[in-house]
PDB file of C-alpha atoms in Angstrom:
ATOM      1  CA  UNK R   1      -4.131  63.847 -74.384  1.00 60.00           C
ATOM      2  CA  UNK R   2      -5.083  63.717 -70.769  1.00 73.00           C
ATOM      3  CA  UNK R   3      -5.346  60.197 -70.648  1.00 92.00           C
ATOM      4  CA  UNK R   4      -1.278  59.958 -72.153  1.00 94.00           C
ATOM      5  CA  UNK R   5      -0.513  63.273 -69.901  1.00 94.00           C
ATOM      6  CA  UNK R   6      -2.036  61.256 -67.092  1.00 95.00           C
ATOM      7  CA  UNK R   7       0.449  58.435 -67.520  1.00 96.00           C
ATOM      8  CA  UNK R   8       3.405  60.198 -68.373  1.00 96.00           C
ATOM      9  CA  UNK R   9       2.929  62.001 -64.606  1.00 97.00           C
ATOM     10  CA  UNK R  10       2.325  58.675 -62.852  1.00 97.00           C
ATOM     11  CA  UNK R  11       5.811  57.086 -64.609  1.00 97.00           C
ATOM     12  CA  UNK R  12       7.341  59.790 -63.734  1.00 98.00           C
ATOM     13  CA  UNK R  13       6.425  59.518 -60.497  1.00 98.00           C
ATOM     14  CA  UNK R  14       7.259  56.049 -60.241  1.00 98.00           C
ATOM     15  CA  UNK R  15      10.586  56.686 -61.636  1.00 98.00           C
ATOM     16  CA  UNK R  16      11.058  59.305 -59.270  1.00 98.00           C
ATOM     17  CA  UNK R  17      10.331  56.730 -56.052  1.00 98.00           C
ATOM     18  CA  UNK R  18      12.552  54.359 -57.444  1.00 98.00           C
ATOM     19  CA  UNK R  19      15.830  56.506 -57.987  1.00 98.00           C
ATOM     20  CA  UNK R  20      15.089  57.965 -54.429  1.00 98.00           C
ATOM     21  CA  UNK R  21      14.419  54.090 -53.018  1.00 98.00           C
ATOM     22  CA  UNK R  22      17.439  52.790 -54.996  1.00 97.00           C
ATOM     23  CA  UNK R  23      19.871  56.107 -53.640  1.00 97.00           C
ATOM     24  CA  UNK R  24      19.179  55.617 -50.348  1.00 98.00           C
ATOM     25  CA  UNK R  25      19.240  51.958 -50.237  1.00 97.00           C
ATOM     26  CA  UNK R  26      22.936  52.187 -51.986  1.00 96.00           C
ATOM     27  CA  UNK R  27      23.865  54.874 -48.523  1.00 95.00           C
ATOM     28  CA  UNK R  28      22.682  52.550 -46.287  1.00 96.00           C
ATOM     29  CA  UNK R  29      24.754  49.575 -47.706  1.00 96.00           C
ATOM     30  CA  UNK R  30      27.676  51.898 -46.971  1.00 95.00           C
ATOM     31  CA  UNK R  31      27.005  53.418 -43.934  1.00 95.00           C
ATOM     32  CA  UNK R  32      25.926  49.829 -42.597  1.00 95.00           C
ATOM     33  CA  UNK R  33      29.514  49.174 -44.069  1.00 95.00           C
ATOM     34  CA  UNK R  34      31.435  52.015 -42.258  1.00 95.00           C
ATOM     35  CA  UNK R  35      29.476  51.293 -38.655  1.00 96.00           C
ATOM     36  CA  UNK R  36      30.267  47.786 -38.748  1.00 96.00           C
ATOM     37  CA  UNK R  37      33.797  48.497 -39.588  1.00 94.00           C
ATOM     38  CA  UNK R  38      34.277  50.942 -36.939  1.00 96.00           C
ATOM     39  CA  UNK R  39      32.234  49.340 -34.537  1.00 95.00           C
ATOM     40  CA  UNK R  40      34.292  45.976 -35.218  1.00 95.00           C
ATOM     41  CA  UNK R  41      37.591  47.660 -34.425  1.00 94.00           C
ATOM     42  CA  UNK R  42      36.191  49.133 -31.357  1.00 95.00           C
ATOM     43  CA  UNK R  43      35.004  45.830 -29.973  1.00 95.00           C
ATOM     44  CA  UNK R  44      38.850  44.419 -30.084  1.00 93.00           C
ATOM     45  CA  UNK R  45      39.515  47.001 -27.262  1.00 93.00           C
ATOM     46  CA  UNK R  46      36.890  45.199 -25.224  1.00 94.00           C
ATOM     47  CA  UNK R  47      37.482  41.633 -23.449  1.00 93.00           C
ATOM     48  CA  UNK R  48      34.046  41.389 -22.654  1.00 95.00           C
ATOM     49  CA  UNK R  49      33.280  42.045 -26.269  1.00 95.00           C
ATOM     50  CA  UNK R  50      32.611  37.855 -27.178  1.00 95.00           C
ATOM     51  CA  UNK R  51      35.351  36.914 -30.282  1.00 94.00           C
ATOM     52  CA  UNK R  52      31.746  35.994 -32.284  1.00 95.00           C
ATOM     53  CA  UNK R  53      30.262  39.537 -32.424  1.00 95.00           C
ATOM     54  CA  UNK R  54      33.471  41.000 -33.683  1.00 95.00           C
ATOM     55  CA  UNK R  55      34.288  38.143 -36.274  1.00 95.00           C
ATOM     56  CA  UNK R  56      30.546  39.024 -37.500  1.00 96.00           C
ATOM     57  CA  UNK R  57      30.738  42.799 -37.071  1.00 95.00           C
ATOM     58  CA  UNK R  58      33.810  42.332 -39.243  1.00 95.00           C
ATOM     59  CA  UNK R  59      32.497  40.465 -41.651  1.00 96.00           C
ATOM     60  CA  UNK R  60      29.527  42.426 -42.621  1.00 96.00           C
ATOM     61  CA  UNK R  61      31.577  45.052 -44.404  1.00 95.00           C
ATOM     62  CA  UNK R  62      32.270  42.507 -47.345  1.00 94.00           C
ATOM     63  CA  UNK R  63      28.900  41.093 -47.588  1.00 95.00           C
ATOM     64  CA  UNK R  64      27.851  44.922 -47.958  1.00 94.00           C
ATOM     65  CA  UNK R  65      30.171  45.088 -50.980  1.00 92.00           C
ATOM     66  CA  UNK R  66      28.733  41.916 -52.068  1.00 92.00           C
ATOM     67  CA  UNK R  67      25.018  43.418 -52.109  1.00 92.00           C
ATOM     68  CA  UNK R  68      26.307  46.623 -53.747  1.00 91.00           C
ATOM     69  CA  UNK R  69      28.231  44.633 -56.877  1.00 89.00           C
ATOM     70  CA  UNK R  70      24.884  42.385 -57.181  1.00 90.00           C
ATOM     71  CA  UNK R  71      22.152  44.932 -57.018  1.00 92.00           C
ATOM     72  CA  UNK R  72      24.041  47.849 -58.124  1.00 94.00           C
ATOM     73  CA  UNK R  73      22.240  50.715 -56.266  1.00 95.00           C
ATOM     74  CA  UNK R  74      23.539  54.369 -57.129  1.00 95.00           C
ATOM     75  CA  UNK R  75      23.893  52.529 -61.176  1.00 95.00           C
ATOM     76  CA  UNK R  76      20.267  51.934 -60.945  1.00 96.00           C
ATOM     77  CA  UNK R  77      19.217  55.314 -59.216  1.00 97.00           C
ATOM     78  CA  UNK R  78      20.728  57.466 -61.837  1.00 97.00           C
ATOM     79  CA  UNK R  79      19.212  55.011 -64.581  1.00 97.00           C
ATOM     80  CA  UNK R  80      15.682  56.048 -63.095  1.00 98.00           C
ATOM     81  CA  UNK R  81      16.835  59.433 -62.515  1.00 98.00           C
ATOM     82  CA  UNK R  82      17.788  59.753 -66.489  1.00 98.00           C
ATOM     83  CA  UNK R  83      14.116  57.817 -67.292  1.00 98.00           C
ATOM     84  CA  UNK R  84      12.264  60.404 -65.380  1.00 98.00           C
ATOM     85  CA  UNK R  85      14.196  63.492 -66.912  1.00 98.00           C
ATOM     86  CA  UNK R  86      13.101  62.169 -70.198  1.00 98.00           C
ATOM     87  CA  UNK R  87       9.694  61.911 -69.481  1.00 98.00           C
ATOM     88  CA  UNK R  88       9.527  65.375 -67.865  1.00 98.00           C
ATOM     89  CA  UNK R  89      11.023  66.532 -71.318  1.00 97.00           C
ATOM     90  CA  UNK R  90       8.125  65.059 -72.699  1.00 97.00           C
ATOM     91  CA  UNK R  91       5.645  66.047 -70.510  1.00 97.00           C
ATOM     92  CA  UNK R  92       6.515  69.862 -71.295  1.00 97.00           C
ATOM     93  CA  UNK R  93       6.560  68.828 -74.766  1.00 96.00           C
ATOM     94  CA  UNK R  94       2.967  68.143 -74.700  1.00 95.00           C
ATOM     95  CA  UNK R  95       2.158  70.715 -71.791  1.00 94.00           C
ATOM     96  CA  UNK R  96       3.848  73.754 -73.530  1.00 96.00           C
ATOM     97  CA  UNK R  97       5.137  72.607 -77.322  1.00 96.00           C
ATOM     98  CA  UNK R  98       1.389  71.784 -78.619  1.00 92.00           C
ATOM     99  CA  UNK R  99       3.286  67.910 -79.373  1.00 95.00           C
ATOM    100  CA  UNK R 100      -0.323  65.881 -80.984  1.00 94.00           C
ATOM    101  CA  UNK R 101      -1.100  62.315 -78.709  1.00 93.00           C
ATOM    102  CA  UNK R 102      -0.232  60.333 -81.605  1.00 95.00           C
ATOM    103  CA  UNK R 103       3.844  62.021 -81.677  1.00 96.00           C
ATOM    104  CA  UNK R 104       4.136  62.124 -78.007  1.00 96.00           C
ATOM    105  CA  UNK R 105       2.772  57.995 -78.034  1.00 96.00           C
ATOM    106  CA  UNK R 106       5.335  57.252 -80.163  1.00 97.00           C
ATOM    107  CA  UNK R 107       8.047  59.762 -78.379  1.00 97.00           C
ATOM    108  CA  UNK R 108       7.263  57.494 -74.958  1.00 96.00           C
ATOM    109  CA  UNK R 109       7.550  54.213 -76.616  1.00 96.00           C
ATOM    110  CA  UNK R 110      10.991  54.904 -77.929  1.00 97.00           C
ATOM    111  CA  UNK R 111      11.949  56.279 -74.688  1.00 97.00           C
ATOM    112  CA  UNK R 112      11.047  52.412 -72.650  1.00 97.00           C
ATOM    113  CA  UNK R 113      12.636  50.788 -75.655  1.00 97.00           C
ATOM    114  CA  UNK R 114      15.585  53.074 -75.182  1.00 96.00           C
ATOM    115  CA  UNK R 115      15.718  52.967 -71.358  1.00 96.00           C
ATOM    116  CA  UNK R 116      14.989  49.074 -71.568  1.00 95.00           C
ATOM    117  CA  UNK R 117      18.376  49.162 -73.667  1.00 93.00           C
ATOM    118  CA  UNK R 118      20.302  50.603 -70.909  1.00 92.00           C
ATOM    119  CA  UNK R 119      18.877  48.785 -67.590  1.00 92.00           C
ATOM    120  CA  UNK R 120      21.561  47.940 -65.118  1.00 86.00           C
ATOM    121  CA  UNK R 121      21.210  43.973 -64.718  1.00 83.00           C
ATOM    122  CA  UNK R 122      22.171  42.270 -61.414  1.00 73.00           C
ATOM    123  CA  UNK R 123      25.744  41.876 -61.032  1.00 59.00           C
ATOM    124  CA  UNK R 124      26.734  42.809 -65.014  1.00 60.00           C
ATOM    125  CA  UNK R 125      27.615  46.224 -66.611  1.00 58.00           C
ATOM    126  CA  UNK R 126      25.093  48.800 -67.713  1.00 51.00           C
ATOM    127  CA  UNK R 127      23.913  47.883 -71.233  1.00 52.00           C
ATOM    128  CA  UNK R 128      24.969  50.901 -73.931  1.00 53.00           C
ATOM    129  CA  UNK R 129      21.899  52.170 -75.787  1.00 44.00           C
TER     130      UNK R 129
END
């Protein structure tokens, strides 16, 4: 059991790192957004501003909406969010409910297979278990 307990706590660490990694990344994307936006329509006000930086400050807003629609950020930190909450369900199993190695094996497998199911592609919908 330690060896499956041993595991289970270093995917659900990973999982953890990834819905963290995957939340902020999906902020930044808009607050890069919202700066560039503001900063754009600030740098009209300025003649000495060149033409080039604003047409590029205002331009990165939709290439920030382009990179959220293709890599699909806060969709793919809440699918790692749900993945870890399921494996800390089955970690107390085994910690606390006496679950046997061979149930809680077979208890993780059908947890990837059912997590595999719903993993948020580039640029497509979440897939429905």
């Amino acid at each position: 059991m330690d060896t499956l307990e041993a595991e289970l706590v270093a995917a659900i660490a990973a999982s953890r790192y990834y819905a963290r990694r995957n939340y902020f990344l999906g902020y930044m994307v808009a607050g890069a957004s919202v700066v560039s936006s503001i900063l754009a329509g600030i740098s009209v006000s300025f003649p000495c501003i060149p033409p080039q930086v604003t047409a590029v400050l205002a331009s990165i807003p939709a290439a920030m909406i382009a990179t959220t629609t293709t890599f699909r950020f806060e969709q793919k930190s809440a699918w790692f969010w749900r993945k870890a909450k399921r494996q800390e369900s089955l970690l107390r199993s085994i910690r606390y409910e006496a679950v046997d190695v061979a149930t809680a094996s077979k208890t993780l497998s059908q947890i990837e297979e059912d997590m595999e199911q719903e993993w948020v592609s580039f640029g497509t919908p979440a897939k429905k278990a």
